[in-house]
mmCIF file of C-alpha atoms and ligand atoms in Angstrom:
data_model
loop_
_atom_site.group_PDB
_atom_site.id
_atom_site.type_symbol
_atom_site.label_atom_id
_atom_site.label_comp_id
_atom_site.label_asym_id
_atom_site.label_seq_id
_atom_site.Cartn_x
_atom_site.Cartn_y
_atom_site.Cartn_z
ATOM 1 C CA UNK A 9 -98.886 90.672 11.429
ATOM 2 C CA UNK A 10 -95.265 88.742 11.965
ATOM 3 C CA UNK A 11 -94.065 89.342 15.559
ATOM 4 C CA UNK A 12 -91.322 91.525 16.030
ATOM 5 C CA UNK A 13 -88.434 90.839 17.534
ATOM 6 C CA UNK A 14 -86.212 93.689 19.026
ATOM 7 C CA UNK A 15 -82.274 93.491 18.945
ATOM 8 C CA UNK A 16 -79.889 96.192 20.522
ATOM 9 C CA UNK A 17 -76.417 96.033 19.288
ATOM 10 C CA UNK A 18 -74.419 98.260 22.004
ATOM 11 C CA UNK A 19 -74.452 98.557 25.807
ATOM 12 C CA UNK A 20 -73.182 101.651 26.812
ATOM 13 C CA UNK A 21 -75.016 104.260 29.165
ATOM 14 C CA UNK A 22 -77.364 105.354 25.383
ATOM 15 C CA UNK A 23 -77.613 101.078 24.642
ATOM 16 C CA UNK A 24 -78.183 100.423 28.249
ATOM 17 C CA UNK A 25 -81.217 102.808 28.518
ATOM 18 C CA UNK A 26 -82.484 102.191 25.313
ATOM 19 C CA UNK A 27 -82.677 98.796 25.330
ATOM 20 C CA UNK A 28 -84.416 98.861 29.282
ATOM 21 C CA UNK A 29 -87.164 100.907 26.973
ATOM 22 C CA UNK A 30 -87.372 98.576 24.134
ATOM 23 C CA UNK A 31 -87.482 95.462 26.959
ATOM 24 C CA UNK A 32 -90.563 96.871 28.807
ATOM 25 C CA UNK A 33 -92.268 97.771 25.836
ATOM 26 C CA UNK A 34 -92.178 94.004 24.183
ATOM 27 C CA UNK A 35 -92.552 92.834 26.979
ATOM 28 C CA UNK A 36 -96.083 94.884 27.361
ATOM 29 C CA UNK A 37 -97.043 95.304 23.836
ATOM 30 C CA UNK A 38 -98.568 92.816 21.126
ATOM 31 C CA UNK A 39 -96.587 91.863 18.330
ATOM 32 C CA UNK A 40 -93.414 91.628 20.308
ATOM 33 C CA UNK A 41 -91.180 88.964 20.848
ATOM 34 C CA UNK A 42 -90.659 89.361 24.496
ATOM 35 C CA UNK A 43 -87.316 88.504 24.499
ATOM 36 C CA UNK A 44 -84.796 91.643 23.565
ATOM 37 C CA UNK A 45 -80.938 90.956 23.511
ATOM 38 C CA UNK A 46 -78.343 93.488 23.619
ATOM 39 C CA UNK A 47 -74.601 92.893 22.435
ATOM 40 C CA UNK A 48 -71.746 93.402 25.389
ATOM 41 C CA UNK A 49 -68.249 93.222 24.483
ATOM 42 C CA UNK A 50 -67.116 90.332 26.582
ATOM 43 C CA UNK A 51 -64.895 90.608 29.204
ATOM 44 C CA UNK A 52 -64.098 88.952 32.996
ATOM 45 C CA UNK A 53 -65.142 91.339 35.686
ATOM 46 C CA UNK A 54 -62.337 90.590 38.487
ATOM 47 C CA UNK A 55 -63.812 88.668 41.353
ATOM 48 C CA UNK A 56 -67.398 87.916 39.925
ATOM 49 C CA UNK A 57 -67.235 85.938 36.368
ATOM 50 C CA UNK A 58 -68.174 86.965 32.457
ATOM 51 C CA UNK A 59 -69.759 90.787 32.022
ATOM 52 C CA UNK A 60 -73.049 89.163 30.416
ATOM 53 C CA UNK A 61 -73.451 86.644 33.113
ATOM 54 C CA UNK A 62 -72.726 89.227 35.684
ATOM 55 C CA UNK A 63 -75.478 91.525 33.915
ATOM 56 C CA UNK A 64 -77.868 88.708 33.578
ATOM 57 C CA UNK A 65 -77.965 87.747 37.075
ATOM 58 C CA UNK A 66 -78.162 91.356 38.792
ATOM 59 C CA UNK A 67 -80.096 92.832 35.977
ATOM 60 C CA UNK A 68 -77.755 96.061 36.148
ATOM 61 C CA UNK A 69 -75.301 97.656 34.007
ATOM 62 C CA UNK A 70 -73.002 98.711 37.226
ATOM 63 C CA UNK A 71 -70.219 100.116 35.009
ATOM 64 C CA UNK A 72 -72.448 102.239 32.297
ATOM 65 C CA UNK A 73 -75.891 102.486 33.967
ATOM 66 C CA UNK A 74 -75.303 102.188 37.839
ATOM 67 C CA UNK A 75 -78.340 101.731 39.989
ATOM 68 C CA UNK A 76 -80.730 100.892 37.566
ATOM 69 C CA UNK A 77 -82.819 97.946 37.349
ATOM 70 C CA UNK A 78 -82.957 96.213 34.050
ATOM 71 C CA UNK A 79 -86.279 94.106 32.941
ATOM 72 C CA UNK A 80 -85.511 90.326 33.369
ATOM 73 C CA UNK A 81 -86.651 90.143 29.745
ATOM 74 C CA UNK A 82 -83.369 91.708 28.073
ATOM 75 C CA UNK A 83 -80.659 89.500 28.203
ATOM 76 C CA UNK A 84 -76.994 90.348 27.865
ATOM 77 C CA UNK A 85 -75.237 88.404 24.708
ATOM 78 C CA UNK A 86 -71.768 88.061 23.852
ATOM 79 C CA UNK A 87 -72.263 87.569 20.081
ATOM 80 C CA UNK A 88 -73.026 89.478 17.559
ATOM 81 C CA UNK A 89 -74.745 86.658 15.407
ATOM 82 C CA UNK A 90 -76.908 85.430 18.372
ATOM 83 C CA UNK A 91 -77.795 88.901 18.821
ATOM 84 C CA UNK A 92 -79.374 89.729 15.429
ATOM 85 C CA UNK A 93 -80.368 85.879 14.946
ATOM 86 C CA UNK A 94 -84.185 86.376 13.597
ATOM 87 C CA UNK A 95 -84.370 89.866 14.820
ATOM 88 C CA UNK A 96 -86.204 92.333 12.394
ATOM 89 C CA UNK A 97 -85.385 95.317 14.353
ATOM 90 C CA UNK A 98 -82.130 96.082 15.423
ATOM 91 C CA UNK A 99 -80.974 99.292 17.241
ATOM 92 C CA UNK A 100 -77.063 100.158 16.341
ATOM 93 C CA UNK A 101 -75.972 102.123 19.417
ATOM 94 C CA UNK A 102 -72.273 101.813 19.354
ATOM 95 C CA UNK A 103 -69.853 104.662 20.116
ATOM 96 C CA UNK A 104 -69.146 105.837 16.328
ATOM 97 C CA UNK A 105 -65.606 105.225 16.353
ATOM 98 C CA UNK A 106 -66.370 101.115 16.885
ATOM 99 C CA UNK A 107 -68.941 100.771 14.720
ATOM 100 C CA UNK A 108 -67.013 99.713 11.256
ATOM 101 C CA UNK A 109 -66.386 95.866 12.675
ATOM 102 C CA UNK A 110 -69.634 95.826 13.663
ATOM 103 C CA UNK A 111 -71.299 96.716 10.190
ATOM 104 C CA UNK A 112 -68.248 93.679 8.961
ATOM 105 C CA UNK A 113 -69.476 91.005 11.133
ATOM 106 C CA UNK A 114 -73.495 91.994 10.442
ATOM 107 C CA UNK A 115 -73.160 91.875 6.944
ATOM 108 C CA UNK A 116 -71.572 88.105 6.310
ATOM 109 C CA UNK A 117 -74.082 85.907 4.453
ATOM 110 C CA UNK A 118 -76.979 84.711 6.311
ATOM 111 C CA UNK A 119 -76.041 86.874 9.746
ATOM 112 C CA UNK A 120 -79.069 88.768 9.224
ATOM 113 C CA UNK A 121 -82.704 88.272 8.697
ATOM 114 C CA UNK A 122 -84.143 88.927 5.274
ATOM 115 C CA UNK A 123 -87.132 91.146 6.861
ATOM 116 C CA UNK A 124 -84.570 93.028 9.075
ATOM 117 C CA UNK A 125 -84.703 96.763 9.792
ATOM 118 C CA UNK A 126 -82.423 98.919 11.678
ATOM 119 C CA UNK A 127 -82.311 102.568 13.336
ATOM 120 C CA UNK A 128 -79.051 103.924 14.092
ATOM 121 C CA UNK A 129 -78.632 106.063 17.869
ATOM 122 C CA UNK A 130 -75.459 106.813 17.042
ATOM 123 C CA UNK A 131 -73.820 110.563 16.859
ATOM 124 C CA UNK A 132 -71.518 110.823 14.378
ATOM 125 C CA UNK A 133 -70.201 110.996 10.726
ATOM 126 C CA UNK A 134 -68.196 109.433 8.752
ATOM 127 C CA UNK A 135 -65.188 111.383 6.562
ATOM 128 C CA UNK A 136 -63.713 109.931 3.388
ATOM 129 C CA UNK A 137 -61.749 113.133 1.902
ATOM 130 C CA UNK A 138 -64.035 115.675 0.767
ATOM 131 C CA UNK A 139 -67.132 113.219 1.044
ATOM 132 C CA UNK A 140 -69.391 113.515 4.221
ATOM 133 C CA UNK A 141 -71.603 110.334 5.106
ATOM 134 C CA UNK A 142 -74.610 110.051 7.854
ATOM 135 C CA UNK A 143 -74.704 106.276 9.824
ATOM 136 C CA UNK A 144 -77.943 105.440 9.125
ATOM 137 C CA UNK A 145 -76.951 106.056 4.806
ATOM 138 C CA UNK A 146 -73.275 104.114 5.887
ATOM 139 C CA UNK A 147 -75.297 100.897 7.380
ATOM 140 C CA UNK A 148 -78.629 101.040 4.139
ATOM 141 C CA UNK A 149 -74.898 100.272 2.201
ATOM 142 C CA UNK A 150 -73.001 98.085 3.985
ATOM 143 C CA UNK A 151 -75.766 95.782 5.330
ATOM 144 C CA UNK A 152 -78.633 96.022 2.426
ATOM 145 C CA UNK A 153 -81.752 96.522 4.961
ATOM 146 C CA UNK A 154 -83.428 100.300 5.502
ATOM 147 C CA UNK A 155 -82.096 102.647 8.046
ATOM 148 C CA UNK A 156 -83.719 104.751 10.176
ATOM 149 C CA UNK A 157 -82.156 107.041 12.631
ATOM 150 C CA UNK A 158 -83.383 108.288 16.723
ATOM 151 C CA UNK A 159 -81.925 111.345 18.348
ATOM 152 C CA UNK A 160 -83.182 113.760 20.464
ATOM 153 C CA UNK A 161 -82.373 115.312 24.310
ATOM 154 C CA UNK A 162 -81.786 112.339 25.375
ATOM 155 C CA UNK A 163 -78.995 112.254 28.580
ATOM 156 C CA UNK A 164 -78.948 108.941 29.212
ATOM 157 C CA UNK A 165 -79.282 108.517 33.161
ATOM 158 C CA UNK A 166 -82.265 111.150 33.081
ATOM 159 C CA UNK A 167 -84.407 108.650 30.305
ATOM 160 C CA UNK A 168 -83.098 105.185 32.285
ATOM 161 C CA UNK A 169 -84.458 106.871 35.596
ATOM 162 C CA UNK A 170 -87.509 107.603 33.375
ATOM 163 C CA UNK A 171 -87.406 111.687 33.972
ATOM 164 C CA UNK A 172 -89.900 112.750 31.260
ATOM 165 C CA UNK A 173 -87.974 113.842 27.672
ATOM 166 C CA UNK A 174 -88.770 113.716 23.829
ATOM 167 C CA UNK A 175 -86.730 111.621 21.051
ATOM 168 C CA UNK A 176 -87.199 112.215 17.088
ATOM 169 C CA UNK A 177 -87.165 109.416 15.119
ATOM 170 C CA UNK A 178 -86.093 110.380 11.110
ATOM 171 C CA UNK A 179 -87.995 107.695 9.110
ATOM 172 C CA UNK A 180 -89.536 107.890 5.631
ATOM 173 C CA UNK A 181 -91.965 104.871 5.673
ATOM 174 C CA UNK A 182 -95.220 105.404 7.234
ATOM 175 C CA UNK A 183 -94.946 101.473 8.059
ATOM 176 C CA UNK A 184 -91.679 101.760 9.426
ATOM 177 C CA UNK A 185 -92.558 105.091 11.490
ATOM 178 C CA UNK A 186 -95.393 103.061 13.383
ATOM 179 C CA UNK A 187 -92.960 100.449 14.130
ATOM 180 C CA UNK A 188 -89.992 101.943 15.629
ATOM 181 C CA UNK A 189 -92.896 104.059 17.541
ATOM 182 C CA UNK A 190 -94.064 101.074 19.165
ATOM 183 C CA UNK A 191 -90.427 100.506 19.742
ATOM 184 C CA UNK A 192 -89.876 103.334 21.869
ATOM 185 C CA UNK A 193 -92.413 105.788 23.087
ATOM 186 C CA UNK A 194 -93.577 105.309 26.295
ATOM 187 C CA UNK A 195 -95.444 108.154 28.778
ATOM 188 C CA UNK A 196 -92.050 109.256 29.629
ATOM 189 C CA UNK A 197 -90.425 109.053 26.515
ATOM 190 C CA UNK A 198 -92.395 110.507 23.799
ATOM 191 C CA UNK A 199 -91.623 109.490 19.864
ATOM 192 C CA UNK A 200 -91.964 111.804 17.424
ATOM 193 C CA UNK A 201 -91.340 110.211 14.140
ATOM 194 C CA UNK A 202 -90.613 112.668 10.965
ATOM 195 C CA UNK A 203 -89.152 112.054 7.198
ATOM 196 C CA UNK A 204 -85.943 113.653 7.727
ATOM 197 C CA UNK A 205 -83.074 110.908 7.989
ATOM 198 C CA UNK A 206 -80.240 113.256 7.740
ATOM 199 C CA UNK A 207 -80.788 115.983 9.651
ATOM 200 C CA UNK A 208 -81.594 113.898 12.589
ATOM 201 C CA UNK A 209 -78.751 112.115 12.506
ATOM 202 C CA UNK A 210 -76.205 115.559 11.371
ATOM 203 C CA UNK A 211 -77.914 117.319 14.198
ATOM 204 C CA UNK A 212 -77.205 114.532 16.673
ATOM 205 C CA UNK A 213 -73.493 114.756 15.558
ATOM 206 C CA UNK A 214 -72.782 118.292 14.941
ATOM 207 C CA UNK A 215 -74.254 119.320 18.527
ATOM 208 C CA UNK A 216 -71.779 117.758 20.203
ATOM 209 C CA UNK A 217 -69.075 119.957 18.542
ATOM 210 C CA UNK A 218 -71.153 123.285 19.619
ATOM 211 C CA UNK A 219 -71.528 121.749 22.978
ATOM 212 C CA UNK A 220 -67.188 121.395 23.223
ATOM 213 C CA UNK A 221 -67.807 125.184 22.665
ATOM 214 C CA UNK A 222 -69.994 125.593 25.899
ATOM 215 C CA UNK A 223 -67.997 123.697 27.871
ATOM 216 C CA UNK A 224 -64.748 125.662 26.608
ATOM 217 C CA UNK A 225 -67.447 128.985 27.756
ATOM 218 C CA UNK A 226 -68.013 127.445 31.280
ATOM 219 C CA UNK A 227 -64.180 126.629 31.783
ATOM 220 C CA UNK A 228 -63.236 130.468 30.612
ATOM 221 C CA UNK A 229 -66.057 131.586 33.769
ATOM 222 C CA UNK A 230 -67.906 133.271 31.130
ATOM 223 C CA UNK A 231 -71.909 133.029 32.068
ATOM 224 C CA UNK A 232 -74.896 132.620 30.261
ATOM 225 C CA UNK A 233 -74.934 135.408 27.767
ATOM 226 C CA UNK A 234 -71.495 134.151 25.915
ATOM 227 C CA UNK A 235 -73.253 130.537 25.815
ATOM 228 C CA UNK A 236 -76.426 131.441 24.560
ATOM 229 C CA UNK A 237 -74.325 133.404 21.901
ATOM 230 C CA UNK A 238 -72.272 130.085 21.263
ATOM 231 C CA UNK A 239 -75.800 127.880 21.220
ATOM 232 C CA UNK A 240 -77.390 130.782 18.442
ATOM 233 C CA UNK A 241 -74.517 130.427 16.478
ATOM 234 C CA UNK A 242 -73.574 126.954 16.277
ATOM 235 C CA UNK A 243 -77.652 126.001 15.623
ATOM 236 C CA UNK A 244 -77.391 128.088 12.936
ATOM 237 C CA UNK A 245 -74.384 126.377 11.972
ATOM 238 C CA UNK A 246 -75.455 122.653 12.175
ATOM 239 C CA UNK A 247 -78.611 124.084 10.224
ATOM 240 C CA UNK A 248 -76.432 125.369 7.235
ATOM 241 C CA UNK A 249 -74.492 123.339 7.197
ATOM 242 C CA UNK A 250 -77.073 120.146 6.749
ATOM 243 C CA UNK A 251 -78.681 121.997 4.289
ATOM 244 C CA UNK A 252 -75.588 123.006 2.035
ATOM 245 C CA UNK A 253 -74.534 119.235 2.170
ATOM 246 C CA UNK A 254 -77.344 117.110 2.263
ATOM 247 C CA UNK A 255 -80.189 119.560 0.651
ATOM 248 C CA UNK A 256 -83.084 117.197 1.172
ATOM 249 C CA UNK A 257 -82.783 117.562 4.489
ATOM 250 C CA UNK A 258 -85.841 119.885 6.505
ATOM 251 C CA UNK A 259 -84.556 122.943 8.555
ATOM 252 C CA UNK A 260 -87.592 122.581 10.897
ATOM 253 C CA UNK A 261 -85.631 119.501 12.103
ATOM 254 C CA UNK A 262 -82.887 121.899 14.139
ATOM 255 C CA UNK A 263 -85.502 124.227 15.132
ATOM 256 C CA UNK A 264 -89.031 122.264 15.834
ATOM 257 C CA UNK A 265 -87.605 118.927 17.058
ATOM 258 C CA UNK A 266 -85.869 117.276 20.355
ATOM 259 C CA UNK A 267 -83.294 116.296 18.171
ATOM 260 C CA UNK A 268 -82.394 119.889 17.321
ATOM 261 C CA UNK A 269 -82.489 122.323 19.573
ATOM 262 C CA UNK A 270 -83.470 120.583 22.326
ATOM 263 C CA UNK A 271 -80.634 118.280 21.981
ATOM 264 C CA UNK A 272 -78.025 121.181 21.368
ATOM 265 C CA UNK A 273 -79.307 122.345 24.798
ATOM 266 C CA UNK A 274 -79.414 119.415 27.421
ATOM 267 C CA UNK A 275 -75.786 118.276 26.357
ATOM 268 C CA UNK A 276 -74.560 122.010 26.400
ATOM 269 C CA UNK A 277 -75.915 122.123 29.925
ATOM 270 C CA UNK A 278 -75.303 118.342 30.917
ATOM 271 C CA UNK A 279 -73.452 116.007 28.794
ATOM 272 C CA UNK A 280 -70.301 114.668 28.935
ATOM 273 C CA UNK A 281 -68.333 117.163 25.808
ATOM 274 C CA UNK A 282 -69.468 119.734 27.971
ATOM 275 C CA UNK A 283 -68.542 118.559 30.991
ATOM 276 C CA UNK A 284 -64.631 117.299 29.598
ATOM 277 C CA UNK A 285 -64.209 120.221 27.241
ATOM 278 C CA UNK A 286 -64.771 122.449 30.439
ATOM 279 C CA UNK A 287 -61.908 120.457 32.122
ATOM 280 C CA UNK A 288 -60.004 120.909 29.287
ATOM 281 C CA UNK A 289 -59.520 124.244 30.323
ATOM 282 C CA UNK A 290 -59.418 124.438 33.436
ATOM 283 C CA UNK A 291 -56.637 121.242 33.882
ATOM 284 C CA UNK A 292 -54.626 121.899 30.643
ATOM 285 C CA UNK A 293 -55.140 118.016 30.184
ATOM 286 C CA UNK A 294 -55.741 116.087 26.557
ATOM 287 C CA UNK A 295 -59.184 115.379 26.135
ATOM 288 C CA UNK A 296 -57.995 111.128 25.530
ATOM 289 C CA UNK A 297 -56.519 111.761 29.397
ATOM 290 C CA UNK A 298 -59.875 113.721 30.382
ATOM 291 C CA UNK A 299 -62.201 110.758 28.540
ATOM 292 C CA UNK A 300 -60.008 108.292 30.809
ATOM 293 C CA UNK A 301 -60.487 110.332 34.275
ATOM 294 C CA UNK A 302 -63.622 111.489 33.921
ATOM 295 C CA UNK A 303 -65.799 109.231 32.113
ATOM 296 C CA UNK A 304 -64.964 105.633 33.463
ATOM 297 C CA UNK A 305 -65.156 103.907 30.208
ATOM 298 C CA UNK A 306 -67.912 106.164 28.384
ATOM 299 C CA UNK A 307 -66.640 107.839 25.243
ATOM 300 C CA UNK A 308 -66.346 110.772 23.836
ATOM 301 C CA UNK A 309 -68.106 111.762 20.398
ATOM 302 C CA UNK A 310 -67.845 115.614 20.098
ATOM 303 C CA UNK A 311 -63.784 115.644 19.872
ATOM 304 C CA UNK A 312 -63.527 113.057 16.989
ATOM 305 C CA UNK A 313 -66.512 114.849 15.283
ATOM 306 C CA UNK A 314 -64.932 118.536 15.771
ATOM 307 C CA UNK A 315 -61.507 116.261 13.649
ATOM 308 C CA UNK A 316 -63.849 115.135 11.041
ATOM 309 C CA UNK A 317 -65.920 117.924 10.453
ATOM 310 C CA UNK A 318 -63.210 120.586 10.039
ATOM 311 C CA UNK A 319 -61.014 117.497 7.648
ATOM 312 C CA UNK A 320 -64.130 118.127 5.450
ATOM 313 C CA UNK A 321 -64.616 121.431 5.764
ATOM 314 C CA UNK A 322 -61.167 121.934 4.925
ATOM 315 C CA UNK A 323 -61.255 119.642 1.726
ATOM 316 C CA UNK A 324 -64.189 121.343 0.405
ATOM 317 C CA UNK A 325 -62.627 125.123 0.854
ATOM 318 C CA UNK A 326 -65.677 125.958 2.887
ATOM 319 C CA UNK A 327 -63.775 126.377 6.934
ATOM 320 C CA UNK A 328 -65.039 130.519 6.375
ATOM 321 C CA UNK A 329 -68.427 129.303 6.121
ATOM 322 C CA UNK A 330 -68.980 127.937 9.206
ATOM 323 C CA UNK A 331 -66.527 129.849 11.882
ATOM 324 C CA UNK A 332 -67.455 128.320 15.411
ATOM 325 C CA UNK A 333 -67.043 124.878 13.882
ATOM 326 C CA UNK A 334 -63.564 125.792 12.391
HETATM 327 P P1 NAD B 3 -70.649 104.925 25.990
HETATM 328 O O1 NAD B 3 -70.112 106.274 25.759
HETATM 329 O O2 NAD B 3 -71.234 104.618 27.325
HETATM 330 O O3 NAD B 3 -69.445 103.946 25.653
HETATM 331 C C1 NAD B 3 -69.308 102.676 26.228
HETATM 332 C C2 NAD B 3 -69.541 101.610 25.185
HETATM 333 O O4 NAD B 3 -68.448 101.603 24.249
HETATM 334 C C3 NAD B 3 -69.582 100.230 25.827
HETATM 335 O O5 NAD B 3 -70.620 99.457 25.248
HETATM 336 C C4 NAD B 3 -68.229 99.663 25.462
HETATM 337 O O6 NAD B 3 -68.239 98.237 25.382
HETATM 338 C C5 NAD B 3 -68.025 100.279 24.098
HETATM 339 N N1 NAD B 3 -66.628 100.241 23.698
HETATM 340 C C6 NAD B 3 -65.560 100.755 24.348
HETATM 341 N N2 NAD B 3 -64.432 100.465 23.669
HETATM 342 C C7 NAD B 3 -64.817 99.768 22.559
HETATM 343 C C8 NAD B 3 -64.139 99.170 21.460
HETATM 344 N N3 NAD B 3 -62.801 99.262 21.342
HETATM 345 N N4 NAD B 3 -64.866 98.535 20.508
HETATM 346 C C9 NAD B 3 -66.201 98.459 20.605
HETATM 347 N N5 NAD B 3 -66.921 98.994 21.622
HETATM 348 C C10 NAD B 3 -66.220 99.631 22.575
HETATM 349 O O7 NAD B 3 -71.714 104.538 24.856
HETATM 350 P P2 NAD B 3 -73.183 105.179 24.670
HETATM 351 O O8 NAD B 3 -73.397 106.299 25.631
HETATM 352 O O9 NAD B 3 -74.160 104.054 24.675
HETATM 353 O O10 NAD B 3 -73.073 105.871 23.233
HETATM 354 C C11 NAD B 3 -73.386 105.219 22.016
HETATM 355 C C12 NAD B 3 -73.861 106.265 21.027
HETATM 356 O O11 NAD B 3 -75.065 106.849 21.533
HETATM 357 C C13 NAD B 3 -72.871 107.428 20.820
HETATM 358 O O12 NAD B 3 -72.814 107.789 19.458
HETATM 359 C C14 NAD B 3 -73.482 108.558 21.645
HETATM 360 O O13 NAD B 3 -73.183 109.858 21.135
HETATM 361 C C15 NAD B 3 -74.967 108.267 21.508
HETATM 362 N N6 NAD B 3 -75.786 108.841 22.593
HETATM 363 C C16 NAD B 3 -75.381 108.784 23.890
HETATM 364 C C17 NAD B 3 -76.182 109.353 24.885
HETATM 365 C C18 NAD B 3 -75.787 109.324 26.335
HETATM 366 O O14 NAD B 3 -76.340 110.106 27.136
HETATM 367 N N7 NAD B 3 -74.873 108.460 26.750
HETATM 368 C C19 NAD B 3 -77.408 109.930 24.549
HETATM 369 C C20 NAD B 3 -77.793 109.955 23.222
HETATM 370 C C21 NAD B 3 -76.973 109.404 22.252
HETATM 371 P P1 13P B 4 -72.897 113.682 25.535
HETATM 372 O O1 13P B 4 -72.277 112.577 24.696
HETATM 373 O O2 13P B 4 -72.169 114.981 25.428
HETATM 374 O O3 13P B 4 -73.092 113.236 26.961
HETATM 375 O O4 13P B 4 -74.354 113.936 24.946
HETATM 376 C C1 13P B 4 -75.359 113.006 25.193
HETATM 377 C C2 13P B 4 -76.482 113.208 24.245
HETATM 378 O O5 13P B 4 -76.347 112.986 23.062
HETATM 379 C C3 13P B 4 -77.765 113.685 24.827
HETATM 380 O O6 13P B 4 -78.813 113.681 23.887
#
């Protein structure tokens, strides 16, 4: 079999912790390169030189991933081309609102290999009037090569400081499903791969509008009666909804799999749209002034979803069919 060689394209607090699990398992595993790079946006830390170098030599992400040791085998690069140069597997973990220059600069002639596969981590969609598009469809387009996607409960300090969890991995190829497996799962961080593309990548988006919703609960005072009614209703929501818009997509996904239910539940309880949206009400404050204070450079994905969900809803005459999200 050709060896593999990992790349990670994102390193955020999700990139960051990914890619530490990608880098311990080639470095472990056969068939791995045992090198795995990860893209940083580069930029002079005051005092102490370029980002990459910075993470290169300490081996820590201080600003996204504080206090967590990185494997001297995943190196911090500054380009995208010398990221993905001979990778075949390439992780797109990006914040959803940066990811269009990304997919522009991956898919000039010759950037990527012929061979390559991706999987996409992020949580979002993408809106174009009444049409509704998944990431991992969005990149198969743009850059030619299959597209797989990961979600799941998946808080990323818990999984970097290896606290036991689950991920589901939507990917139709048998071949592909054993790959991205060897990818990932680890003792602590168990891979479940199924068929279902689109609803693990809907479900990944669409929970963090329900999870706005329990942190709107928490800043009212309300307890846990009035968010278990919130979490009910808006699974049943990101169900329907997946189903009524992209019908090949399995409803076991929202309630069998991590990146269902269980991932409506851990960010409702600990992520950051919970955590702002509670502030929200409680300070009065936008939620671009609450992303600032609060979240030292991590972004929010719920707020821009809840904008692009209801534009859609809205152009399709459907906003009574799905209340909570309207
Ligand atoms: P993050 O929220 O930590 O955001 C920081 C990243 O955004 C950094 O890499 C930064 O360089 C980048 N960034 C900021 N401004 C940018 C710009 N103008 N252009 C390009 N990049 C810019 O990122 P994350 O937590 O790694 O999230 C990536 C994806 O993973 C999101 O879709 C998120 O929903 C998903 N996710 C996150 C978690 C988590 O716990 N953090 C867990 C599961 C999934
Ligand atoms: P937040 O972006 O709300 O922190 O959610 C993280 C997440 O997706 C956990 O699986």
């Amino acid at each position: 079999l050709p060896t593999q060689k990992v790349a990670v394209i994102g390193s955020g607090s999700w990139g960051t912790a990914l890619a530490r699990i990608a880098a311990l398992n080639a470095a472990e595993k056969k068939g791995f390169d045992h090198e795995v790079r990860m893209w940083v946006r580069e930029r002079e830390i005051p005092g102490q030189g370029l980002l990459t170098e910075v993470i290169n030599s300490t081996h820590e992400n201080h600003r996204y991933l504080p206090d967590v040791s990185l494997p001297h085998n995943l190196v911090a690069v500054p380009e995208l081309k010398d990221v993905v140069k001979d990778a075949t597997l390439i992780v797109l973990v990006v914040p959803h609102q940066f990811l269009t220059p990304v997919l522009e600069e991956l898919s000039k002639p010759g950037v990527l290999a012929p061979n390559a596969r991706a999987i996409s981590a992020i949580k979002g969609v993408e809106v174009v009037g009444a049409e509704i598009y998944t990431f991992p469809w969005l990149i198969e387009k743009k850059l030619g090569i299959p597209c797989s996607a990961l979600g799941g409960a998946n808080i990323a300090m818990e999984v970097a400081q290896s606290e036991f969890c689950e991920t589901t991995i939507g990917v139709p190829s048998p071949d592909d499903a054993a790959l991205w497996h060897a990818v990932f799962d680890s003792p602590m961080f168990r891979v479940h791969p199924i068929e279902d593309v689109a609803g693990v990548s809907l479900s990944g988006a669409l929970k963090n509008v329900v999870a706005l919703a329990a942190g709107f609960v928490d800043g009212m005072g309300y307890g846990g009666n009035t968010k278990a009614a919130i979490l009910r209703i808006g699974l049943l929501e990101m169900a329907a909804f997946t189903k009524e818009f992209f019908p090949s997509s399995s409803s076991l996904t929202f309630s069998h799999h991590s990146a269902g239910v269980a991932d409506l539940i851990t960010t409702s309880f600990g992520g950051r749209n919970r955590k702002c949206a509670e502030a929200f009400i409680k300070t009065g404050k936008t939620f671009a002034q609450l992303e600032h204070e609060l979240l030292n450079g991590q972004k929010l994905q719920g707020v821009v979803t809840a904008e692009e969900t209801f534009r859609f809803l809205q152009a399709r005459g459907r906003e009574e069919g799905y209340p909570l999200f309207t």
